[in-house]
Amino acid sequence: MSDDRWKKRFRAARVSLPGWAREAPQRAVFRSNASGTWEIYTWDRDTGEQRKATDRPNGTIAGALDPYGRELWWFADTDGDEFGVWMKQPFEGGEATPATSLEPSYPAGLALGRSGRVLVGRSGAHGSSVHLVDPGAEPVTLYAHAENAYLGGMSRDEDLIAIGHSEHGDSRHPALRVLRPDGSLVADLWDGPGKGVGPSGFSPVPGDARLLVDHERRGKEELLLWNPLTGEERELVFDLPGEVGASWFPDGASLLVSHGYEARDELFRYDLASGELIRIDTPRGCIGGATARPDGTVEFAFTCAAEPPVIRSTTGAVVLTPPGEPAPGSVPVEDAWVEGPGGRIHALVSKPEGEGPFPTVFDVHGGPTAQDVDAFNPNTAAWVDHGFAVVQVNYRGSTGYGSAWRDALEEKVGLIELEDVKAVRDWAVETGLADPSRLVLAGGSWGGYLTLLGIGTQPGDWSAAVAAVPVADYVAAYEDEMEALQAFDRSLFGGSPAEVPDKYRESSPITYVEAVEAPVLILAGENDPRCPIRQINNYLDALAKLGKPHEVYRYDAGHGSLVIEERLKQVEAEIGFALRSLNMS
């Protein structure tokens, strides 16, 4: 393939929405791939000085500033395996040192206090735990449980601690607990089986105990304010058709509300005293994060399928511009609604120039608790540049369409989602969009899992397949994956493989490997804690013994790569494989 627009999109520098120090808002932190690898940068907004704070072979993704902007904390794993410790270094630069004496783990939340008090959430073989670290003191364990849990935040006066947990055994629908720094219980909140609640931040006002909480009491993501000291609840009901989330304005008098509906977002300011909901003017597309500044302005990351991401402000200014040439744009996305076995399915379609039917990639999203949205995606644009239409399906199991749609996959994990993918596949063929002899099923993570399951259970429907970091042998995956995902799988299937073996067998791609007809490319990270390498090797061995056409691309990192040139190699391998398999090269 020639070095053309699709490669320029990957190589163009990008930045994330900056976070800022609460007591020193001129000091900020953001992520950028300007060096060729995603790393953490600090930014003094008064002087304009930016500094690349981390420099590691496989990149760095998690970082935060203490409230006064004096120290940068960032998470150090090993070769992308997500297992490691928090490091800290001065904002201005200097040696990075371990931030605590806690043993390595998977991260499960971090809260940095004004007094120097720190809360660290951890998960691993020990289960889940939350630890308090006061200045000059050794860590104290405040919470520990065998089931999945995470740190949800600390109040402004540092006297209340929110924890999301699944002690009831269902990490897909968590409960909420508030503790004191001595570990004593303040209050619990849980809406019962099948209805999760989660913390979204304490009030930024000292002495105000109110906690913003996500809930789904009416069958979709909504909000309430909860005072764990008094038990008072105030449900926030908006006349909006989609799902909502929110964060606080710094004065604690208003909320910044994000409304997601049909793969696009909009922002509102909600005045808590008057109940007035005021729309904030943003373009039509996806808001990839938003934050309210102390002066009342809002900064947000905007993107749509045709336009690369940009960090904007409600002042009209572009907040942060990466160095170098901007990424070339792509085609706008089109909406499709298809009748499926469980209701109307929303799909997003990107088309190359010309008339169909096109060779078509059904790019299945991961998660499964995620969704495809109207956002710029260099992978999608690369397929379109090579003459493919791309169809993205928000199957049952996706977020954004209500709790019942999200949880429907629990009936037949994997197979339910594929019923919806097939319905959209058949629609695309019947309408003349897709060439039935040139259909590629593709995806990463859960999408990679559905890809392998799809070519085994729907072998006549697909011409080729590309599965990145997939679940391939579900029982072996469960045995080797990170403990938080084991808890997720128990929630999804209703137990472990030992407890419900038939469900895992029915939903495992390796069960159907003999039926596979389409050639398949599998991409695998050697250090992946989410979709571990052994279970992928089991599936590859089965393909080889059966003489099934397949290729494998291995790389020395985890569940994906933060290195731009490595991502280019992977996309080139994916598209090259599809072109060869469909006799288009």
Coordinates of C-alpha atoms in Angstrom, one line a residue:
M1 CA 0.0 0.0 0.0
S2 CA 1.2 3.5 -0.8
D3 CA 1.9 6.1 1.9
D4 CA -1.3 8.1 1.3
R5 CA -4.1 9.8 3.3
W6 CA -4.8 6.8 5.5
K7 CA -1.3 6.8 6.9
K8 CA -1.3 10.5 7.4
R9 CA -4.3 10.2 9.6
F10 CA -2.5 7.9 12.0
R11 CA 0.7 9.9 12.0
A12 CA -1.0 13.2 12.6
A13 CA -0.5 14.4 16.2
R14 CA -3.5 14.3 18.4
V15 CA -4.2 15.5 22.0
S16 CA -6.8 14.6 24.7
L17 CA -9.0 16.9 26.6
P18 CA -6.8 18.6 29.3
G19 CA -7.4 18.0 32.9
W20 CA -6.6 20.8 35.4
A21 CA -5.5 21.1 39.0
R22 CA -8.5 22.1 41.1
E23 CA -6.7 24.7 43.1
A24 CA -4.4 25.8 40.3
P25 CA -6.4 25.7 37.1
Q26 CA -3.6 27.2 35.1
R27 CA -1.8 23.9 35.5
A28 CA -3.0 21.1 33.2
V29 CA -2.2 17.6 32.0
F30 CA -3.1 15.9 28.8
R31 CA -2.2 12.9 26.6
S32 CA -0.7 13.3 23.1
N33 CA 0.8 11.0 20.4
A34 CA 3.0 13.9 19.1
S35 CA 6.2 11.9 19.8
G36 CA 4.8 8.8 17.9
T37 CA 3.6 7.2 21.1
W38 CA 0.8 8.2 23.5
E39 CA 2.4 9.8 26.5
I40 CA 1.5 12.2 29.3
Y41 CA 2.3 15.9 29.0
T42 CA 2.0 18.8 31.5
W43 CA 1.0 22.3 30.4
D44 CA 1.4 25.6 32.1
R45 CA -1.5 27.6 30.6
D46 CA -0.1 30.9 31.8
T47 CA 3.2 30.6 30.1
G48 CA 2.2 28.2 27.4
E49 CA 5.0 25.8 28.3
Q50 CA 4.3 22.1 27.6
R51 CA 6.5 19.2 28.8
K52 CA 6.5 15.6 27.8
A53 CA 6.5 14.0 31.3
T54 CA 6.6 10.3 30.4
D55 CA 8.7 8.5 27.8
R56 CA 8.2 4.7 27.7
P57 CA 8.5 2.1 24.9
N58 CA 4.8 1.1 25.0
G59 CA 3.4 4.5 26.0
T60 CA 1.5 5.8 29.0
I61 CA -2.2 6.4 29.2
A62 CA -3.2 7.3 32.8
G63 CA -2.1 10.5 34.6
A64 CA -3.5 13.1 37.1
L65 CA -2.4 16.3 38.9
D66 CA -2.7 16.8 42.6
P67 CA -5.1 19.7 43.5
Y68 CA -2.4 22.3 43.6
G69 CA -0.7 21.2 40.4
R70 CA 2.6 20.5 42.2
E71 CA 2.9 16.8 41.3
L72 CA 2.0 14.6 38.4
W73 CA 0.9 11.1 39.1
W74 CA 1.0 8.5 36.3
F75 CA 0.6 4.8 36.1
A76 CA 3.5 2.6 35.1
D77 CA 2.7 -0.9 33.8
T78 CA 5.1 -3.3 32.0
D79 CA 4.9 -3.6 28.2
G80 CA 1.2 -2.7 28.1
D81 CA 0.1 -5.4 30.6
E82 CA -1.9 -2.8 32.7
F83 CA -0.3 -4.2 35.9
G84 CA 1.9 -1.9 37.8
V85 CA 2.2 1.0 40.3
W86 CA 1.6 4.8 40.5
M87 CA 4.6 7.0 40.0
K88 CA 4.9 10.7 40.8
Q89 CA 7.2 13.6 39.8
P90 CA 7.3 17.4 40.1
F91 CA 5.1 19.3 37.6
E92 CA 8.2 21.1 36.3
G93 CA 10.0 17.8 35.7
G94 CA 12.5 15.7 37.6
E95 CA 12.9 12.1 38.7
A96 CA 9.8 9.9 38.8
T97 CA 9.6 7.8 42.0
P98 CA 7.0 5.3 43.3
A99 CA 4.2 7.2 44.8
T100 CA 3.3 4.7 47.5
S101 CA 4.7 1.5 48.9
L102 CA 1.7 -0.5 47.7
E103 CA 2.5 -3.7 45.7
P104 CA 1.8 -3.7 41.9
S105 CA -1.8 -4.3 40.9
Y106 CA -4.4 -3.3 38.2
P107 CA -5.6 0.2 38.8
A108 CA -9.1 0.7 40.2
G109 CA -9.3 4.5 40.9
L110 CA -7.2 7.3 42.3
A111 CA -8.1 10.4 44.4
L112 CA -5.6 13.1 45.3
G113 CA -6.6 15.4 48.2
R114 CA -5.6 19.0 49.1
S115 CA -4.0 17.9 52.4
G116 CA -1.8 15.4 50.7
R117 CA -4.2 12.6 51.5
V118 CA -4.4 10.0 48.7
L119 CA -6.8 7.2 48.0
V120 CA -5.7 4.3 45.7
G121 CA -8.0 1.6 44.3
R122 CA -6.4 -1.7 43.4
S123 CA -7.5 -5.0 41.9
G124 CA -5.7 -8.3 41.3
A125 CA -5.4 -11.8 42.8
H126 CA -6.2 -10.4 46.2
G127 CA -9.6 -9.2 44.9
S128 CA -10.4 -5.5 45.1
S129 CA -9.2 -3.0 47.7
V130 CA -9.1 0.7 48.5
H131 CA -6.2 2.2 50.5
L132 CA -5.7 5.5 52.3
V133 CA -2.2 7.1 52.3
D134 CA -1.7 10.1 54.5
P135 CA 1.5 12.2 54.3
G136 CA 4.4 10.4 56.0
A137 CA 2.2 7.3 56.8
E138 CA 2.1 3.8 55.5
P139 CA -1.0 2.8 53.4
V140 CA -4.0 1.7 55.4
T141 CA -6.6 -0.7 53.9
L142 CA -10.1 0.9 54.1
Y143 CA -11.9 -1.7 52.0
A144 CA -11.2 -5.2 50.6
H145 CA -13.4 -7.8 49.0
A146 CA -13.1 -10.8 46.7
E147 CA -15.6 -9.3 44.3
N148 CA -15.0 -6.4 41.9
A149 CA -14.9 -2.8 43.3
Y150 CA -13.4 0.5 42.4
L151 CA -12.7 3.9 44.1
G152 CA -15.4 6.4 43.0
G153 CA -14.1 9.6 44.7
M154 CA -13.4 11.6 47.8
S155 CA -15.4 14.5 49.2
R156 CA -13.9 18.0 49.1
D157 CA -13.3 18.0 52.9
E158 CA -11.7 14.6 52.5
D159 CA -14.0 13.0 55.1
L160 CA -16.2 10.8 52.8
I161 CA -15.1 8.1 50.3
A162 CA -17.3 6.6 47.6
I163 CA -16.8 3.1 46.4
G164 CA -18.6 1.2 43.6
H165 CA -18.8 -2.5 44.4
S166 CA -20.3 -5.8 43.4
E167 CA -20.4 -7.6 46.7
H168 CA -23.8 -8.9 45.6
G169 CA -22.1 -10.7 42.8
D170 CA -23.1 -8.6 39.8
S171 CA -20.4 -6.3 38.6
R172 CA -22.5 -5.2 35.6
H173 CA -25.0 -3.6 38.0
P174 CA -22.9 -2.2 40.9
A175 CA -23.9 -0.9 44.2
L176 CA -22.5 2.2 46.1
R177 CA -21.0 2.5 49.5
V178 CA -19.7 5.6 51.3
L179 CA -17.1 5.2 54.1
R180 CA -15.2 7.4 56.5
P181 CA -11.4 7.6 56.4
D182 CA -11.3 5.2 59.3
G183 CA -13.2 2.6 57.3
S184 CA -16.5 3.0 59.1
L185 CA -19.7 2.8 57.1
V186 CA -21.6 6.0 56.4
A187 CA -24.3 4.6 54.0
D188 CA -25.1 2.1 51.3
L189 CA -27.1 2.6 48.1
W190 CA -28.3 -0.1 45.8
D191 CA -31.4 -0.4 43.6
G192 CA -31.6 -4.1 43.6
P193 CA -30.9 -6.9 41.0
G194 CA -30.4 -5.7 37.5
K195 CA -30.2 -2.0 38.3
G196 CA -26.8 -0.4 38.9
V197 CA -25.8 2.8 40.7
G198 CA -22.4 4.5 40.4
P199 CA -20.6 7.5 41.8
S200 CA -20.0 10.5 39.5
G201 CA -18.3 12.9 41.9
F202 CA -18.9 14.7 45.2
S203 CA -19.9 18.3 45.3
P204 CA -16.8 20.6 44.9
V205 CA -18.0 22.7 47.8
P206 CA -16.3 22.0 51.2
G207 CA -18.8 20.7 53.7
D208 CA -21.3 19.7 51.0
A209 CA -21.8 15.9 51.2
R210 CA -23.9 15.6 48.1
L211 CA -22.8 12.9 45.7
L212 CA -23.8 12.8 42.0
V213 CA -25.0 9.3 41.2
D214 CA -25.7 7.5 38.0
H215 CA -28.8 5.2 38.1
E216 CA -31.1 3.3 35.8
R217 CA -34.4 3.2 37.7
R218 CA -36.5 4.0 34.6
G219 CA -34.6 1.7 32.2
K220 CA -31.9 4.1 31.1
E221 CA -28.9 6.0 32.5
E222 CA -30.1 9.0 34.5
L223 CA -28.9 11.0 37.5
L224 CA -29.7 11.7 41.1
L225 CA -28.1 13.7 44.0
W226 CA -27.6 11.7 47.2
N227 CA -26.6 12.9 50.6
P228 CA -25.1 9.9 52.3
L229 CA -25.2 11.7 55.7
T230 CA -28.9 12.3 55.7
G231 CA -30.1 9.8 53.1
E232 CA -31.8 12.5 51.1
E233 CA -32.2 11.7 47.4
R234 CA -33.1 14.1 44.5
E235 CA -33.7 12.5 41.2
L236 CA -32.9 14.7 38.3
V237 CA -35.4 14.1 35.5
F238 CA -34.8 15.9 32.2
D239 CA -37.1 16.0 29.2
L240 CA -34.5 14.3 27.0
P241 CA -34.9 11.1 25.0
G242 CA -31.5 9.6 25.5
E243 CA -29.2 8.8 28.3
V244 CA -27.4 11.4 30.5
G245 CA -24.3 11.8 32.6
A246 CA -23.0 14.8 34.4
S247 CA -20.2 16.5 36.3
W248 CA -20.1 19.5 38.6
F249 CA -19.4 23.1 37.8
P250 CA -16.7 24.3 40.2
D251 CA -19.1 26.5 42.2
G252 CA -21.4 23.5 43.0
A253 CA -24.5 25.4 41.9
S254 CA -24.8 23.8 38.5
L255 CA -24.1 20.6 36.6
L256 CA -22.6 20.0 33.2
V257 CA -25.0 17.5 31.7
S258 CA -24.0 15.3 28.7
H259 CA -26.9 13.9 26.7
G260 CA -26.2 11.0 24.4
Y261 CA -28.8 10.0 21.8
E262 CA -28.6 8.0 18.6
A263 CA -24.8 8.0 18.5
R264 CA -24.4 11.8 19.0
D265 CA -24.0 14.1 22.0
E266 CA -25.0 17.5 23.3
L267 CA -24.2 19.5 26.4
F268 CA -26.4 21.4 28.9
R269 CA -25.9 23.5 32.0
Y270 CA -28.4 22.5 34.7
D271 CA -29.0 25.1 37.5
L272 CA -29.7 23.1 40.7
A273 CA -31.7 25.9 42.4
S274 CA -34.0 26.9 39.5
G275 CA -34.1 23.5 37.7
E276 CA -33.4 25.3 34.4
L277 CA -31.7 23.2 31.7
I278 CA -29.8 25.4 29.2
R279 CA -28.4 23.9 26.1
I280 CA -24.7 24.7 25.4
D281 CA -24.0 25.3 21.7
T282 CA -21.9 22.5 20.3
P283 CA -21.7 21.1 16.7
R284 CA -23.5 17.9 15.7
G285 CA -21.3 14.9 16.5
C286 CA -19.6 13.3 19.4
I287 CA -18.4 15.0 22.6
G288 CA -15.4 12.9 23.8
G289 CA -15.3 14.5 27.2
A290 CA -16.2 17.9 28.7
T291 CA -15.1 19.9 31.7
A292 CA -16.3 23.1 33.3
R293 CA -13.6 25.7 34.1
P294 CA -13.7 28.1 37.2
D295 CA -14.7 31.0 34.9
G296 CA -17.8 29.1 33.8
T297 CA -16.6 28.3 30.4
V298 CA -16.7 24.7 29.1
E299 CA -14.0 22.9 27.3
F300 CA -14.8 19.8 25.3
A301 CA -13.3 17.3 22.8
F302 CA -15.4 17.4 19.6
T303 CA -15.4 15.0 16.7
C304 CA -17.6 13.6 14.0
A305 CA -16.9 11.0 11.4
A306 CA -15.7 13.5 8.8
E307 CA -13.6 15.6 11.1
P308 CA -10.6 14.7 13.3
P309 CA -10.9 15.6 17.0
V310 CA -10.4 19.1 18.2
I311 CA -10.4 20.6 21.8
R312 CA -12.8 23.5 21.8
S313 CA -14.2 26.0 24.3
T314 CA -17.6 27.6 24.6
T315 CA -15.7 30.9 24.1
G316 CA -15.3 29.8 20.5
A317 CA -11.5 29.2 20.8
V318 CA -9.6 26.1 20.0
V319 CA -8.0 25.2 23.4
L320 CA -5.2 23.0 22.4
T321 CA -3.6 22.3 19.0
P322 CA -1.2 19.5 18.4
P323 CA 2.0 20.2 16.4
G324 CA 2.4 19.4 12.8
E325 CA -0.1 19.0 9.9
P326 CA -3.7 18.1 10.9
A327 CA -5.1 14.7 10.0
P328 CA -7.0 14.6 6.7
G329 CA -10.7 14.3 7.1
S330 CA -13.0 11.5 5.9
V331 CA -16.5 10.9 4.8
P332 CA -19.6 11.7 6.9
V333 CA -21.4 8.8 8.4
E334 CA -25.0 7.8 7.5
D335 CA -27.6 6.4 9.9
A336 CA -29.5 3.2 9.1
W337 CA -32.3 1.7 11.2
V338 CA -32.9 -2.0 10.6
E339 CA -35.6 -4.3 12.0
G340 CA -34.1 -7.1 14.0
P341 CA -35.2 -10.0 16.0
G342 CA -35.1 -7.9 19.2
G343 CA -36.2 -4.5 17.9
R344 CA -34.9 -1.7 15.6
I345 CA -31.1 -1.8 15.3
H346 CA -29.1 1.4 14.8
A347 CA -26.2 1.1 12.4
L348 CA -23.7 3.7 11.0
V349 CA -22.6 3.5 7.4
S350 CA -19.5 5.0 5.8
K351 CA -19.2 4.7 2.0
P352 CA -16.5 5.3 -0.6
E353 CA -17.2 7.2 -3.8
G354 CA -19.1 5.5 -6.5
E355 CA -22.1 3.2 -6.7
G356 CA -22.6 0.0 -4.8
P357 CA -22.6 -2.8 -4.1
F358 CA -19.3 -2.3 -2.3
P359 CA -16.9 -4.7 -0.6
T360 CA -18.1 -4.1 2.9
V361 CA -16.5 -4.4 6.4
F362 CA -18.8 -5.0 9.3
D363 CA -16.6 -3.5 12.0
V364 CA -18.1 -4.8 15.3
H365 CA -17.3 -2.7 18.4
G366 CA -15.8 -3.9 21.6
G367 CA -17.1 -3.6 25.1
P368 CA -19.7 -5.1 24.9
T369 CA -20.8 -2.2 27.1
A370 CA -19.9 0.5 24.5
Q371 CA -21.3 1.8 21.3
D372 CA -20.3 3.1 17.9
V373 CA -20.8 6.8 17.5
D374 CA -20.5 9.6 14.9
A375 CA -16.8 10.1 15.7
F376 CA -13.7 10.3 13.6
N377 CA -12.0 6.9 13.3
P378 CA -8.8 6.5 11.3
N379 CA -9.4 2.8 11.0
T380 CA -12.8 3.3 9.4
A381 CA -11.3 6.0 7.1
A382 CA -8.5 3.7 6.0
W383 CA -11.0 1.0 4.9
V384 CA -13.1 3.6 3.0
D385 CA -9.9 4.9 1.3
H386 CA -9.3 1.4 0.0
G387 CA -12.8 1.1 -1.5
F388 CA -14.7 -0.6 1.3
A389 CA -18.0 0.5 2.8
V390 CA -17.9 0.2 6.6
V391 CA -21.0 -0.8 8.6
Q392 CA -21.0 -0.4 12.4
V393 CA -23.8 -2.1 14.3
N394 CA -25.0 -1.1 17.8
Y395 CA -26.2 -4.6 18.5
R396 CA -28.1 -5.7 21.6
G397 CA -25.5 -5.4 24.4
S398 CA -24.5 -1.8 23.3
T399 CA -24.9 1.1 25.6
G400 CA -26.9 4.2 24.7
Y401 CA -30.2 2.6 23.9
G402 CA -31.5 1.8 27.4
S403 CA -30.9 -0.9 30.0
A404 CA -33.0 -3.6 28.4
W405 CA -31.1 -3.3 25.1
R406 CA -27.8 -3.3 26.9
D407 CA -28.6 -6.4 29.1
A408 CA -30.4 -8.5 26.4
L409 CA -27.1 -10.3 25.5
E410 CA -27.2 -12.1 28.9
E411 CA -29.8 -14.5 27.4
K412 CA -27.3 -16.0 24.9
V413 CA -23.9 -14.2 25.2
G414 CA -22.4 -13.5 21.8
L415 CA -25.1 -15.2 19.9
I416 CA -27.7 -12.4 20.6
E417 CA -25.3 -9.8 19.3
L418 CA -24.6 -11.8 16.1
E419 CA -28.4 -12.1 15.4
D420 CA -28.4 -8.3 15.1
V421 CA -25.2 -8.2 13.1
K422 CA -26.7 -10.7 10.7
A423 CA -29.9 -8.7 10.3
V424 CA -27.9 -5.6 9.3
R425 CA -25.7 -7.7 7.1
D426 CA -28.8 -9.1 5.2
W427 CA -30.2 -5.5 5.0
A428 CA -27.0 -4.3 3.5
V429 CA -27.0 -7.0 0.8
E430 CA -30.7 -6.6 0.0
T431 CA -30.5 -2.8 -0.4
G432 CA -27.5 -3.1 -2.8
L433 CA -25.0 -1.5 -0.4
A434 CA -22.9 -4.6 0.2
D435 CA -21.5 -7.1 -2.3
P436 CA -22.5 -10.5 -0.8
S437 CA -19.3 -12.1 -2.2
R438 CA -17.0 -9.6 -0.5
L439 CA -18.1 -9.3 3.1
V440 CA -15.5 -8.9 5.9
L441 CA -16.5 -9.5 9.6
A442 CA -14.0 -7.6 11.8
G443 CA -13.6 -6.2 15.3
G444 CA -11.3 -5.9 18.3
S445 CA -11.6 -7.1 21.8
W446 CA -15.3 -8.1 22.3
G447 CA -15.7 -7.2 18.6
G448 CA -12.9 -9.7 17.9
Y449 CA -14.7 -12.3 20.0
L450 CA -17.9 -11.7 18.0
T451 CA -15.9 -12.0 14.8
L452 CA -14.6 -15.5 15.6
L453 CA -17.9 -16.6 17.0
G454 CA -19.6 -15.2 13.8
I455 CA -17.5 -17.1 11.3
G456 CA -18.1 -20.3 13.3
T457 CA -21.9 -19.9 13.7
Q458 CA -22.7 -18.0 10.5
P459 CA -20.0 -19.6 8.2
G460 CA -21.9 -18.9 4.9
D461 CA -22.4 -15.2 5.6
W462 CA -18.8 -14.0 5.6
S463 CA -16.0 -13.9 3.0
A464 CA -13.1 -13.1 5.3
A465 CA -12.6 -12.1 9.0
V466 CA -10.2 -9.9 11.0
A467 CA -10.2 -10.5 14.7
A468 CA -7.9 -8.3 16.9
V469 CA -7.2 -9.3 20.5
P470 CA -10.2 -11.6 20.7
V471 CA -11.7 -14.0 23.2
A472 CA -11.2 -17.2 21.2
D473 CA -11.5 -20.0 23.8
Y474 CA -13.7 -18.6 26.6
V475 CA -12.9 -21.1 29.3
A476 CA -9.1 -20.6 28.9
A477 CA -9.7 -16.9 28.6
Y478 CA -11.5 -16.9 32.0
E479 CA -8.7 -18.8 33.6
D480 CA -6.0 -16.4 32.5
E481 CA -7.7 -13.0 32.4
M482 CA -7.5 -10.1 34.9
E483 CA -9.6 -10.7 38.0
A484 CA -12.0 -7.8 37.4
L485 CA -12.9 -9.4 34.0
Q486 CA -13.5 -12.7 35.7
A487 CA -16.1 -11.0 37.9
F488 CA -17.6 -9.4 34.8
D489 CA -17.9 -12.8 33.1
R490 CA -19.5 -14.3 36.1
S491 CA -22.1 -11.5 36.0
L492 CA -22.6 -11.9 32.3
F493 CA -23.0 -15.7 32.3
G494 CA -24.5 -16.2 35.7
G495 CA -21.5 -18.0 37.1
S496 CA -18.0 -19.3 36.4
P497 CA -17.2 -21.9 33.7
A498 CA -17.2 -24.5 36.5
E499 CA -20.7 -23.4 37.6
V500 CA -22.3 -23.0 34.1
P501 CA -20.1 -24.9 31.7
D502 CA -22.8 -25.3 29.0
K503 CA -23.2 -21.5 28.7
Y504 CA -19.5 -20.9 28.2
R505 CA -19.3 -23.8 25.7
E506 CA -22.3 -22.4 23.7
S507 CA -20.8 -19.0 23.6
S508 CA -17.1 -19.9 22.9
P509 CA -15.7 -19.5 19.4
I510 CA -13.5 -22.6 19.7
T511 CA -16.7 -24.7 20.0
Y512 CA -17.5 -23.9 16.4
V513 CA -14.0 -23.9 14.8
E514 CA -14.7 -26.9 12.6
A515 CA -17.4 -25.0 10.8
V516 CA -15.2 -22.0 9.9
E517 CA -15.0 -21.4 6.1
A518 CA -13.7 -17.8 5.8
P519 CA -10.0 -17.1 6.0
V520 CA -9.2 -15.3 9.2
L521 CA -6.5 -13.0 10.4
I522 CA -6.0 -12.8 14.2
L523 CA -4.0 -10.1 15.9
A524 CA -2.7 -10.8 19.4
G525 CA -0.8 -8.9 22.1
E526 CA 1.7 -11.1 23.9
N527 CA 1.1 -9.3 27.2
D528 CA -2.7 -8.9 27.0
P529 CA -4.4 -9.3 30.4
R530 CA -7.9 -8.9 28.9
C531 CA -7.8 -11.5 26.1
P532 CA -4.7 -13.5 27.1
I533 CA -2.4 -15.1 24.6
R534 CA -2.8 -18.8 25.6
Q535 CA -6.5 -19.0 24.7
I536 CA -5.8 -17.4 21.3
N537 CA -3.0 -19.9 20.7
N538 CA -5.5 -22.7 21.5
Y539 CA -7.8 -21.4 18.7
L540 CA -4.9 -21.0 16.3
D541 CA -3.7 -24.5 17.0
A542 CA -7.2 -25.8 16.3
L543 CA -7.4 -23.9 13.0
A544 CA -4.0 -25.3 12.0
K545 CA -4.9 -28.9 12.8
L546 CA -8.1 -28.5 10.7
G547 CA -6.2 -27.0 7.8
K548 CA -8.3 -23.8 8.0
P549 CA -6.9 -20.8 6.1
H550 CA -5.6 -18.3 8.7
E551 CA -2.8 -15.8 9.5
V552 CA -1.6 -14.4 12.7
Y553 CA 0.0 -11.0 13.6
R554 CA 1.7 -10.9 17.0
Y555 CA 3.0 -7.8 18.8
D556 CA 4.9 -7.3 22.0
A557 CA 2.3 -5.2 24.0
G558 CA -1.0 -5.6 25.6
H559 CA -4.7 -5.1 24.7
G560 CA -3.8 -2.8 21.8
S561 CA -0.8 -0.5 21.1
L562 CA -0.1 3.1 22.0
V563 CA 2.7 3.3 19.4
I564 CA 1.6 4.9 16.2
E565 CA 3.9 3.0 13.8
E566 CA 2.8 -0.3 15.4
R567 CA -0.8 0.7 14.8
L568 CA 0.0 1.5 11.2
K569 CA 1.6 -2.0 10.8
Q570 CA -1.5 -3.6 12.2
V571 CA -4.0 -1.7 10.0
E572 CA -1.8 -2.4 7.0
A573 CA -1.8 -6.1 7.8
E574 CA -5.6 -6.1 8.3
I575 CA -6.4 -4.3 5.0
G576 CA -3.8 -6.2 3.1
F577 CA -5.2 -9.5 4.3
A578 CA -8.8 -8.5 3.3
L579 CA -7.6 -7.4 -0.2
R580 CA -5.8 -10.7 -0.7
S581 CA -8.7 -12.8 0.7
L582 CA -11.2 -11.1 -1.6
N583 CA -8.9 -11.2 -4.6
M584 CA -8.8 -7.4 -4.7
S585 CA -5.0 -6.8 -4.5

